[in-house]
XYZ file of C-alpha atoms in Angstrom:
631
model
C -136.527 57.260 -24.411
C -135.197 60.250 -25.438
C -134.660 61.220 -29.316
C -131.205 61.755 -30.254
C -130.878 65.398 -32.388
C -128.442 66.545 -35.057
C -124.971 68.264 -33.970
C -124.417 71.057 -36.241
C -121.179 71.855 -35.137
C -119.859 68.149 -35.623
C -120.975 68.472 -39.069
C -118.683 72.035 -39.474
C -115.642 70.386 -37.904
C -116.030 67.161 -40.318
C -116.437 69.610 -43.268
C -113.077 71.549 -42.207
C -111.190 68.305 -41.893
C -112.680 67.126 -45.572
C -111.276 70.605 -47.123
C -107.952 70.363 -45.478
C -107.485 66.908 -46.768
C -108.661 67.946 -50.331
C -106.021 70.861 -50.295
C -103.030 68.347 -48.991
C -104.037 66.216 -51.637
C -104.303 68.923 -54.355
C -101.015 70.432 -53.337
C -99.181 67.136 -53.302
C -100.407 66.534 -56.811
C -99.233 69.694 -57.975
C -95.882 69.177 -56.252
C -95.540 66.122 -58.191
C -96.812 67.590 -61.295
C -94.055 70.316 -60.923
C -91.432 67.449 -60.436
C -92.620 65.673 -63.156
C -92.289 68.798 -65.368
C -89.112 69.664 -64.194
C -87.557 65.786 -64.722
C -89.127 65.993 -67.916
C -87.285 69.391 -68.793
C -83.869 67.928 -67.562
C -84.294 64.972 -69.398
C -85.763 66.807 -72.525
C -82.534 69.051 -72.136
C -80.020 65.972 -71.558
C -81.487 64.477 -74.341
C -81.517 67.686 -76.353
C -77.776 68.111 -75.228
C -76.970 64.631 -76.210
C -78.134 64.971 -79.633
C -76.238 68.470 -80.223
C -73.151 67.486 -78.864
C -72.028 65.031 -80.928
C -72.907 66.908 -83.970
C -70.891 70.179 -82.589
C -67.770 67.867 -82.014
C -67.793 66.362 -85.479
C -68.312 69.960 -86.965
C -65.330 71.077 -85.045
C -63.084 67.902 -86.051
C -64.370 68.371 -89.717
C -63.559 72.239 -89.461
C -59.937 71.217 -88.213
C -59.344 68.348 -90.713
C -60.375 70.986 -93.529
C -58.080 73.542 -92.181
C -55.249 71.133 -91.743
C -55.898 69.635 -95.184
C -56.023 73.126 -96.773
C -52.263 73.749 -95.163
C -50.575 70.693 -96.118
C -52.162 71.188 -99.651
C -50.764 74.684 -99.592
C -47.496 73.721 -98.303
C -47.339 70.775 -101.001
C -48.110 73.139 -103.332
C -44.844 75.052 -102.530
C -42.286 72.808 -101.247
C -43.664 69.466 -102.636
C -42.481 66.247 -100.949
C -40.796 68.213 -98.073
C -43.952 69.550 -96.754
C -43.681 66.751 -94.912
C -41.175 68.547 -92.826
C -43.379 71.393 -92.102
C -45.582 69.648 -90.530
C -43.749 68.157 -87.934
C -42.919 69.352 -84.162
C -39.514 70.388 -84.989
C -40.798 72.947 -87.428
C -40.046 75.662 -85.199
C -37.320 78.560 -84.684
C -35.376 76.208 -82.170
C -31.635 75.659 -81.781
C -29.309 73.035 -80.628
C -25.715 73.526 -78.979
C -22.735 71.587 -79.498
C -20.404 72.664 -77.036
C -16.819 71.612 -75.792
C -13.679 73.016 -74.094
C -12.766 75.084 -77.308
C -16.293 76.311 -78.999
C -19.585 76.448 -78.866
C -21.665 75.840 -81.971
C -25.295 76.815 -82.030
C -27.424 74.985 -85.072
C -31.067 75.921 -86.002
C -34.041 74.041 -86.841
C -34.271 76.393 -90.016
C -31.575 75.468 -92.284
C -29.795 72.977 -90.250
C -26.629 75.077 -90.329
C -24.335 76.992 -87.791
C -25.816 80.141 -86.580
C -23.517 80.957 -83.698
C -19.891 80.187 -83.300
C -18.139 80.859 -80.611
C -14.565 80.394 -79.581
C -14.332 80.279 -76.005
C -10.929 80.857 -74.969
C -10.035 84.235 -77.049
C -11.441 87.874 -76.546
C -11.904 90.201 -79.122
C -9.907 93.521 -79.125
C -7.732 93.213 -76.095
C -7.417 91.063 -73.173
C -10.165 91.038 -70.205
C -12.310 92.955 -72.862
C -14.948 90.434 -71.929
C -16.174 89.822 -75.821
C -15.518 86.589 -76.573
C -14.397 85.592 -80.520
C -17.837 85.017 -82.636
C -16.862 83.744 -85.861
C -20.806 83.595 -86.844
C -23.719 85.660 -85.022
C -26.447 87.810 -85.894
C -27.265 86.298 -89.641
C -23.603 87.055 -90.610
C -23.241 83.639 -92.150
C -25.402 80.996 -94.170
C -25.326 77.452 -95.475
C -27.650 76.260 -98.053
C -28.289 73.802 -100.567
C -30.347 74.523 -103.582
C -32.542 71.529 -104.041
C -33.986 70.964 -107.694
C -36.893 68.536 -107.600
C -38.134 66.402 -110.145
C -41.898 68.409 -110.269
C -39.628 71.438 -111.458
C -39.253 73.062 -108.169
C -36.141 74.869 -106.565
C -36.064 74.711 -102.693
C -33.305 76.483 -100.320
C -32.281 74.312 -97.339
C -31.954 77.691 -95.429
C -35.593 78.179 -95.604
C -36.784 74.541 -94.688
C -37.119 73.064 -91.223
C -34.818 70.139 -90.261
C -35.462 67.414 -87.538
C -32.593 67.513 -84.428
C -31.579 64.536 -82.679
C -28.782 64.894 -80.093
C -27.030 61.956 -79.135
C -23.778 61.097 -77.025
C -21.412 58.196 -78.059
C -18.525 58.256 -75.570
C -17.521 61.735 -75.183
C -18.349 62.728 -78.774
C -21.621 64.771 -79.218
C -23.561 63.727 -82.117
C -26.278 66.035 -84.235
C -28.716 64.294 -86.596
C -30.615 67.261 -88.718
C -32.969 65.605 -90.884
C -34.938 67.494 -93.773
C -37.945 64.895 -94.020
C -39.762 64.071 -97.296
C -41.357 61.554 -95.833
C -40.731 59.086 -92.518
C -37.957 57.736 -94.504
C -36.745 60.116 -96.922
C -34.615 62.663 -95.978
C -31.273 64.934 -96.121
C -29.189 64.746 -93.076
C -26.575 66.778 -92.021
C -24.747 65.135 -89.162
C -22.356 66.870 -86.848
C -20.017 65.247 -84.660
C -17.891 67.282 -82.005
C -15.263 65.848 -79.995
C -13.520 67.134 -76.789
C -10.835 69.494 -77.174
C -11.223 70.367 -80.915
C -11.822 73.282 -83.041
C -12.583 70.273 -86.372
C -16.432 69.393 -86.234
C -16.966 66.104 -88.312
C -19.683 67.299 -90.909
C -21.733 64.906 -92.899
C -24.199 65.653 -96.091
C -26.196 62.300 -96.563
C -29.460 61.879 -98.299
C -31.633 58.964 -97.878
C -34.715 57.581 -100.391
C -34.566 61.279 -102.263
C -33.730 59.752 -105.704
C -37.167 59.693 -106.211
C -37.778 63.034 -105.149
C -34.611 64.960 -106.394
C -33.503 65.803 -109.946
C -30.263 63.842 -109.807
C -29.280 64.865 -113.702
C -26.985 67.874 -112.303
C -25.207 68.590 -109.464
C -26.821 70.381 -106.319
C -25.079 74.038 -105.488
C -23.739 74.489 -101.983
C -23.837 78.321 -100.891
C -21.598 79.339 -98.303
C -21.444 83.137 -97.312
C -19.744 84.654 -94.642
C -19.215 88.221 -93.766
C -16.391 88.339 -91.232
C -16.334 90.508 -88.218
C -13.684 92.839 -87.024
C -11.830 91.266 -83.915
C -8.499 93.614 -83.740
C -7.528 96.831 -82.464
C -6.770 97.853 -86.054
C -9.290 97.143 -88.706
C -6.694 98.054 -91.683
C -4.266 95.774 -90.171
C -6.657 92.854 -89.597
C -7.948 93.514 -93.177
C -4.384 93.106 -94.740
C -4.268 89.497 -93.640
C -8.084 88.539 -94.526
C -8.817 86.318 -97.640
C -9.764 83.252 -98.998
C -7.225 80.325 -99.273
C -8.153 76.989 -100.568
C -5.955 73.768 -101.582
C -5.910 71.747 -105.084
C -6.232 68.079 -104.869
C -2.088 67.937 -105.285
C -1.630 69.671 -102.121
C -0.747 73.257 -103.912
C -2.370 76.015 -101.772
C -3.411 79.176 -103.368
C -5.852 82.319 -102.818
C -8.191 84.474 -104.018
C -6.235 87.613 -103.197
C -7.152 91.068 -101.810
C -8.754 94.205 -103.265
C -12.294 94.444 -104.612
C -14.741 91.889 -106.224
C -11.967 89.369 -106.587
C -12.826 85.904 -107.838
C -11.526 82.598 -108.530
C -12.774 79.439 -109.923
C -10.141 76.668 -108.654
C -10.874 72.635 -109.613
C -10.170 69.903 -107.533
C -10.202 71.707 -104.224
C -10.246 69.842 -100.701
C -10.678 72.660 -98.533
C -11.932 76.111 -98.787
C -10.939 78.912 -95.999
C -12.540 81.855 -94.974
C -9.246 83.447 -93.360
C -9.568 86.421 -90.944
C -6.200 87.744 -89.757
C -6.031 85.491 -86.463
C -9.195 83.251 -87.029
C -10.458 81.069 -89.744
C -14.061 79.230 -90.735
C -12.844 76.463 -92.979
C -14.699 73.977 -94.645
C -12.842 70.609 -95.913
C -13.708 67.533 -97.740
C -12.632 64.054 -98.157
C -14.434 63.644 -101.517
C -12.472 66.762 -103.603
C -15.180 69.668 -104.965
C -14.976 69.284 -108.727
C -15.519 73.254 -109.031
C -16.072 76.230 -106.826
C -16.510 79.427 -107.429
C -14.944 81.687 -105.077
C -15.731 85.422 -104.071
C -13.958 88.062 -101.689
C -15.151 91.442 -101.546
C -13.342 94.034 -99.585
C -15.782 96.211 -96.871
C -12.919 98.523 -95.510
C -13.008 101.580 -97.707
C -12.515 103.887 -94.910
C -11.153 102.467 -91.504
C -12.775 105.450 -89.733
C -16.445 104.807 -90.950
C -16.148 100.739 -91.890
C -15.408 99.437 -88.305
C -17.551 96.394 -88.095
C -16.527 93.802 -90.789
C -13.873 93.306 -92.854
C -14.426 91.104 -95.558
C -17.074 89.438 -97.504
C -16.763 85.730 -98.560
C -18.863 83.738 -100.856
C -18.452 80.208 -101.988
C -20.369 78.234 -104.737
C -19.748 74.440 -104.458
C -21.622 72.029 -107.224
C -22.168 68.727 -104.912
C -22.544 65.375 -107.397
C -24.832 62.839 -106.776
C -24.013 58.853 -106.459
C -26.722 56.938 -107.443
C -29.239 59.173 -106.779
C -27.877 60.451 -103.252
C -25.934 62.795 -102.068
C -22.860 61.526 -99.774
C -19.680 64.084 -98.642
C -17.913 63.522 -95.688
C -16.872 66.889 -94.428
C -15.536 68.933 -91.539
C -15.863 72.074 -90.419
C -13.015 74.250 -88.657
C -13.837 77.079 -86.557
C -10.830 78.469 -84.720
C -7.452 80.054 -84.676
C -5.433 80.842 -87.351
C -2.595 79.570 -85.060
C 0.399 77.579 -87.489
C 0.902 74.749 -84.511
C -2.816 74.055 -84.070
C -3.658 73.845 -87.499
C -0.747 71.577 -88.110
C -2.181 69.161 -85.370
C -5.084 68.346 -87.903
C -2.503 66.793 -90.443
C -4.628 68.287 -93.126
C -2.375 70.895 -94.611
C -4.368 73.762 -93.172
C -1.195 75.051 -91.560
C -0.368 76.436 -94.930
C -2.847 79.045 -94.966
C -0.506 80.748 -92.583
C 1.137 83.195 -94.827
C 5.146 82.573 -94.187
C 6.146 83.437 -97.627
C 7.490 81.421 -100.765
C 10.377 79.605 -101.621
C 13.253 80.053 -99.097
C 11.364 82.808 -97.258
C 9.387 80.085 -96.170
C 11.735 77.606 -95.404
C 13.347 79.831 -93.153
C 9.993 80.409 -91.215
C 8.954 77.066 -91.285
C 12.348 75.171 -90.203
C 14.467 78.294 -88.534
C 12.103 80.527 -87.302
C 9.183 78.986 -85.924
C 10.763 76.134 -83.953
C 13.503 78.524 -82.442
C 10.907 80.873 -81.254
C 8.190 78.458 -80.345
C 11.147 77.010 -78.221
C 12.001 80.325 -76.730
C 8.601 81.210 -75.953
C 7.691 78.098 -74.039
C 9.625 79.279 -71.198
C 10.086 82.891 -71.213
C 7.763 85.880 -71.934
C 6.933 86.620 -75.376
C 8.989 90.351 -75.259
C 11.860 88.926 -74.205
C 11.434 85.555 -76.327
C 11.716 87.861 -79.226
C 15.147 89.880 -77.686
C 16.828 86.677 -77.681
C 15.545 85.122 -80.698
C 16.775 88.158 -82.428
C 20.167 87.951 -80.608
C 20.355 84.343 -81.899
C 19.770 85.067 -85.317
C 22.117 88.327 -85.549
C 25.020 85.929 -83.754
C 24.403 83.469 -86.791
C 24.656 85.979 -89.121
C 27.634 87.571 -87.596
C 30.236 85.597 -89.881
C 28.704 86.837 -93.064
C 28.388 90.255 -91.495
C 32.095 90.108 -90.748
C 32.883 89.058 -94.255
C 31.092 92.200 -95.328
C 32.472 94.470 -93.196
C 36.440 93.139 -94.263
C 35.332 93.173 -97.854
C 34.523 97.182 -97.486
C 37.732 97.841 -95.517
C 39.715 96.097 -98.163
C 37.908 98.242 -101.006
C 38.458 101.360 -98.870
C 42.243 100.668 -98.815
C 42.432 100.186 -102.381
C 40.482 103.439 -103.065
C 43.538 105.941 -103.706
C 44.927 103.410 -106.448
C 41.382 102.663 -108.125
C 41.121 106.628 -108.178
C 44.531 106.830 -109.622
C 43.405 104.365 -112.367
C 40.369 106.313 -112.891
C 42.569 109.389 -113.468
C 45.109 108.034 -115.582
C 42.312 105.943 -118.272
C 39.751 109.036 -117.839
C 39.130 108.923 -121.742
C 39.233 105.046 -122.240
C 36.305 103.586 -119.951
C 37.599 99.707 -121.043
C 41.197 100.125 -120.540
C 40.034 101.871 -116.897
C 37.797 98.486 -116.323
C 40.634 96.288 -117.188
C 43.412 97.524 -115.102
C 40.972 98.026 -112.212
C 40.134 94.120 -112.581
C 43.944 93.458 -112.814
C 44.622 95.516 -109.417
C 41.496 93.535 -107.448
C 43.196 90.106 -108.953
C 46.528 91.092 -107.773
C 45.396 92.386 -104.385
C 43.321 89.165 -104.021
C 40.372 91.228 -103.419
C 36.791 90.232 -104.610
C 34.537 93.379 -105.203
C 31.389 91.319 -104.956
C 32.526 90.330 -101.389
C 30.713 92.841 -99.973
C 27.358 92.245 -101.795
C 26.992 88.619 -101.582
C 26.695 88.478 -97.314
C 24.495 91.234 -97.824
C 22.608 89.400 -100.178
C 22.434 86.188 -98.120
C 20.962 88.281 -95.451
C 17.986 89.538 -97.523
C 15.934 86.503 -97.063
C 16.052 86.268 -93.501
C 14.782 89.967 -93.229
C 12.022 89.051 -95.645
C 10.988 86.044 -93.567
C 10.721 88.252 -90.589
C 8.468 90.194 -91.996
C 6.105 87.402 -92.907
C 6.850 85.600 -89.490
C 5.779 88.152 -86.881
C 2.374 89.209 -88.621
C 1.593 85.723 -88.812
C 2.824 84.631 -84.978
C -0.719 84.059 -83.350
C 1.096 83.421 -80.043
C 1.825 87.419 -79.981
C -1.762 88.059 -79.961
C -2.773 90.053 -76.787
C 0.607 89.157 -75.254
C 2.447 92.434 -73.350
C 5.870 93.594 -73.200
C 6.904 96.910 -71.418
C 4.160 99.710 -72.739
C 2.864 97.673 -75.504
C -0.221 95.391 -74.522
C -0.460 93.362 -77.613
C 2.635 92.682 -79.326
C 0.421 91.767 -82.273
C -0.817 95.046 -82.448
C 0.647 98.725 -82.595
C 2.288 99.734 -79.449
C 0.181 103.222 -78.916
C 1.616 106.014 -76.384
C -0.206 108.433 -77.785
C -3.524 109.427 -79.374
C -3.514 112.210 -81.919
C -6.404 114.458 -82.427
C -6.452 114.061 -85.903
C -5.255 111.460 -88.692
C -2.077 111.734 -90.868
C -2.340 110.256 -94.215
C -0.576 106.834 -94.387
C 0.735 107.234 -90.717
C -2.359 107.486 -88.717
C -4.032 108.934 -85.625
C -1.654 107.812 -82.993
C 2.259 107.523 -82.114
C 3.759 104.045 -81.907
C 6.759 103.878 -79.718
C 8.695 100.779 -81.033
C 8.868 102.127 -84.596
C 10.325 105.394 -83.410
C 13.073 103.298 -81.584
C 13.569 100.973 -84.787
C 13.796 104.202 -86.924
C 16.422 105.681 -84.891
C 18.707 102.470 -84.660
C 18.093 102.423 -88.645
C 19.272 106.065 -88.956
C 22.655 105.338 -86.903
C 23.547 102.121 -88.738
C 23.381 103.805 -92.122
C 25.060 106.876 -90.963
C 27.912 104.477 -89.633
C 28.016 102.473 -92.535
C 27.112 104.693 -95.430
C 30.580 106.352 -95.658
C 32.567 102.847 -95.280
C 30.086 101.822 -98.442
C 30.945 105.185 -100.503
C 34.776 104.626 -99.735
C 34.744 100.799 -100.746
C 32.652 101.439 -104.208
C 34.171 104.820 -106.369
C 31.945 105.753 -108.514
C 32.099 104.080 -112.266
C 31.374 106.043 -115.467
C 27.774 106.000 -116.310
C 26.838 104.769 -113.162
C 24.725 106.467 -110.415
C 26.569 108.302 -107.687
C 26.149 105.749 -104.958
C 27.414 108.445 -102.048
C 24.652 110.765 -103.327
C 21.942 107.646 -102.825
C 23.510 106.905 -99.363
C 23.167 110.174 -98.107
C 19.430 110.149 -99.122
C 18.655 106.901 -97.983
C 20.217 107.836 -94.573
C 16.757 109.609 -94.112
C 14.430 107.946 -96.342
C 14.642 104.619 -94.648
C 13.844 106.299 -90.779
C 10.866 107.831 -92.637
C 9.650 104.667 -94.380
C 10.036 103.144 -90.995
C 7.893 105.355 -89.255
C 5.427 105.547 -91.756
C 4.619 102.134 -92.585
C 5.287 100.556 -89.138
C 3.124 102.794 -87.109
C 0.040 100.476 -87.605
C 2.066 97.052 -87.784
C 2.402 94.543 -84.890
C 4.853 95.942 -82.133
C 6.513 92.351 -82.314
C 7.744 93.279 -85.824
C 9.018 96.690 -84.710
C 10.401 95.163 -81.542
C 12.581 92.828 -83.791
C 13.789 95.287 -85.850
C 14.872 97.795 -83.288
C 16.843 94.803 -81.537
C 18.117 93.643 -84.948
C 19.839 97.213 -85.980
C 20.940 97.714 -82.486
C 22.837 94.440 -82.237
C 24.241 95.302 -85.773
C 25.281 98.646 -84.671
C 27.305 96.683 -82.014
C 28.545 93.783 -84.022
C 30.002 96.333 -86.431
C 31.562 98.190 -83.558
C 33.253 95.528 -82.343
C 34.484 93.871 -85.959
C 35.874 97.513 -86.623
C 37.724 97.810 -83.235
C 38.942 94.539 -82.740
C 39.142 92.714 -85.803
C 39.985 94.815 -88.892
C 43.034 97.019 -89.078
C 43.522 99.007 -91.968
C 47.290 99.040 -91.910
C 47.336 95.018 -91.756
C 44.932 95.062 -94.490
C 47.002 97.301 -96.731
C 50.314 95.480 -95.979
C 48.412 92.220 -96.815
C 47.620 93.493 -100.072
C 50.848 94.690 -101.022
C 52.062 91.000 -100.116
C 49.321 89.960 -102.072
C 50.289 91.954 -105.127
C 53.804 90.351 -105.387
C 52.338 86.836 -105.487
C 51.414 84.961 -108.650
C 47.619 84.664 -108.948
C 45.753 82.013 -110.879
C 42.828 83.241 -112.473
C 39.893 81.426 -111.849
C 37.196 80.547 -114.778
C 35.318 83.717 -114.368
C 38.030 86.055 -114.138
C 39.798 84.400 -117.034
C 36.449 84.648 -118.869
C 35.774 88.689 -117.999
C 39.668 89.114 -119.105
C 38.914 87.801 -122.450
C 35.643 89.406 -123.079
C 37.169 93.093 -122.141
C 40.323 92.137 -124.358
C 37.658 91.560 -127.156
C 35.562 94.294 -126.697
C 39.121 96.365 -126.539
C 40.489 94.824 -129.801
C 37.108 95.419 -131.591
C 36.868 99.249 -130.392
C 41.011 99.370 -131.821
C 39.665 97.946 -134.895
C 36.867 100.710 -135.466
C 39.121 103.655 -134.446
C 41.745 102.199 -137.543
C 38.605 102.019 -139.934
C 37.943 105.594 -139.143
């Protein structure tokens, strides 16, 4: 048998296979080791992250808490208990708007007061100007309560943040603004705006502050307003801008015009910062015990001072009740219109200056109802003309008596002159004989004066009525585009002192009418009233007044409302017409002379006044004769 030999190639093959197997096993081991190492690293990193993150989060939270704590401590150091309000989300420069058909009011979180008041139905300067009346804007007003705390801090609410809550009950919008010292401790301003009203309910109420505020003395309410110009003539507008206030008994008073005017009224029920045609008014149902009111004129030069008219300030102490504040009040932002104000039944219409005594009575019970009726169905310019005609017709009987008296005195003038010449050296006797002549002729020398005096209140009432007639504002007639302002027809390139820098036409027409009226009546008046010894020469005075009166009309009425100038023009025109008719158809000098002569033949009974005058003159004459005898 053949012996088997060793195969070298087989050995090499097995060796290579073994090496390959070892190499594969080695690589797999390395891969597993790497995976384990990576996994270990990942787990280590995750553990490290898990260990580190809580520490960092805790650190961040701790830092924030420390920061908030520092902030709160700082606020408490400044604001005390009211630091709470500064940490609320409402402690921002946001606003809440209350709005109806008449007004738009913007109330700020900071201070809780009205920072914008817009009247939606009225425009500045002229019709279609596109600029609505803004009584409050751009920080021209502020409202502040000066709080005194029990820890001796003095805080101003205008610098603190209120939390707003707006709700609606029916058609009423209700805004609660709370300055909080805690969750249930606060000072609240509550605004309620109803539809179609300028009057806003405004309550000041505190809850839970009896432990925070020092209630041993009142809190000062501070209300300031810098009034914007709203009309064409700032000087004319400023003339009617002032502070009015009402006493508890209903009496209305005012601070007055000028620089730095001040009043300290007691028991006031409202305070009105009045402009010419618009007003901001604070009313209270609990009368203010005292108040300090201040008015400063801001128009020194109407060419330079063209933005503001007056600076108003009111300081009013508010008393505590059982350690809390509780005042029911109102705000009024609206027109200074007599009818609108009267509708609220709070005596607000009394801030419209209609004149005192009989002048106010004429305006209130004659002019306002009559003009209101006429203007309800016709244009304002035509209404003024018809209004003037009706007033003059109503006054015509008085005018007739005045002219008749002048005619009688004119007929008697020759005889009066004769008496004057006869008793030239004896004034007392001259006066006695003149009075006898008047008595015999049945002529009362005062009959011409009394009718004129009766007309004066109506004339003065018109000077109060037309500048205050809100309905004339921005209503045009003929060339006048605003009957409440001057009717400029020409702009002057320069300014004339007292007159202005423009030419108004209605004052010119009124001046012309006055000139002809006085020209026609001055002769009769001079003839009717002969010059008395020791008395000024009326004839000379009347001649001067013929020219002075029209010039005064031109100067003073050039910047006045054209409605008043139109009234005066029509009034004098009608008076001239009535005078011509009376002279032509009702007064006959020959008949008057015959009547006077007939009266002389009749036995006259002296009136008590005439008897008293005669006795006084006789006593004076007897005393004079006695003195002459002693000499």
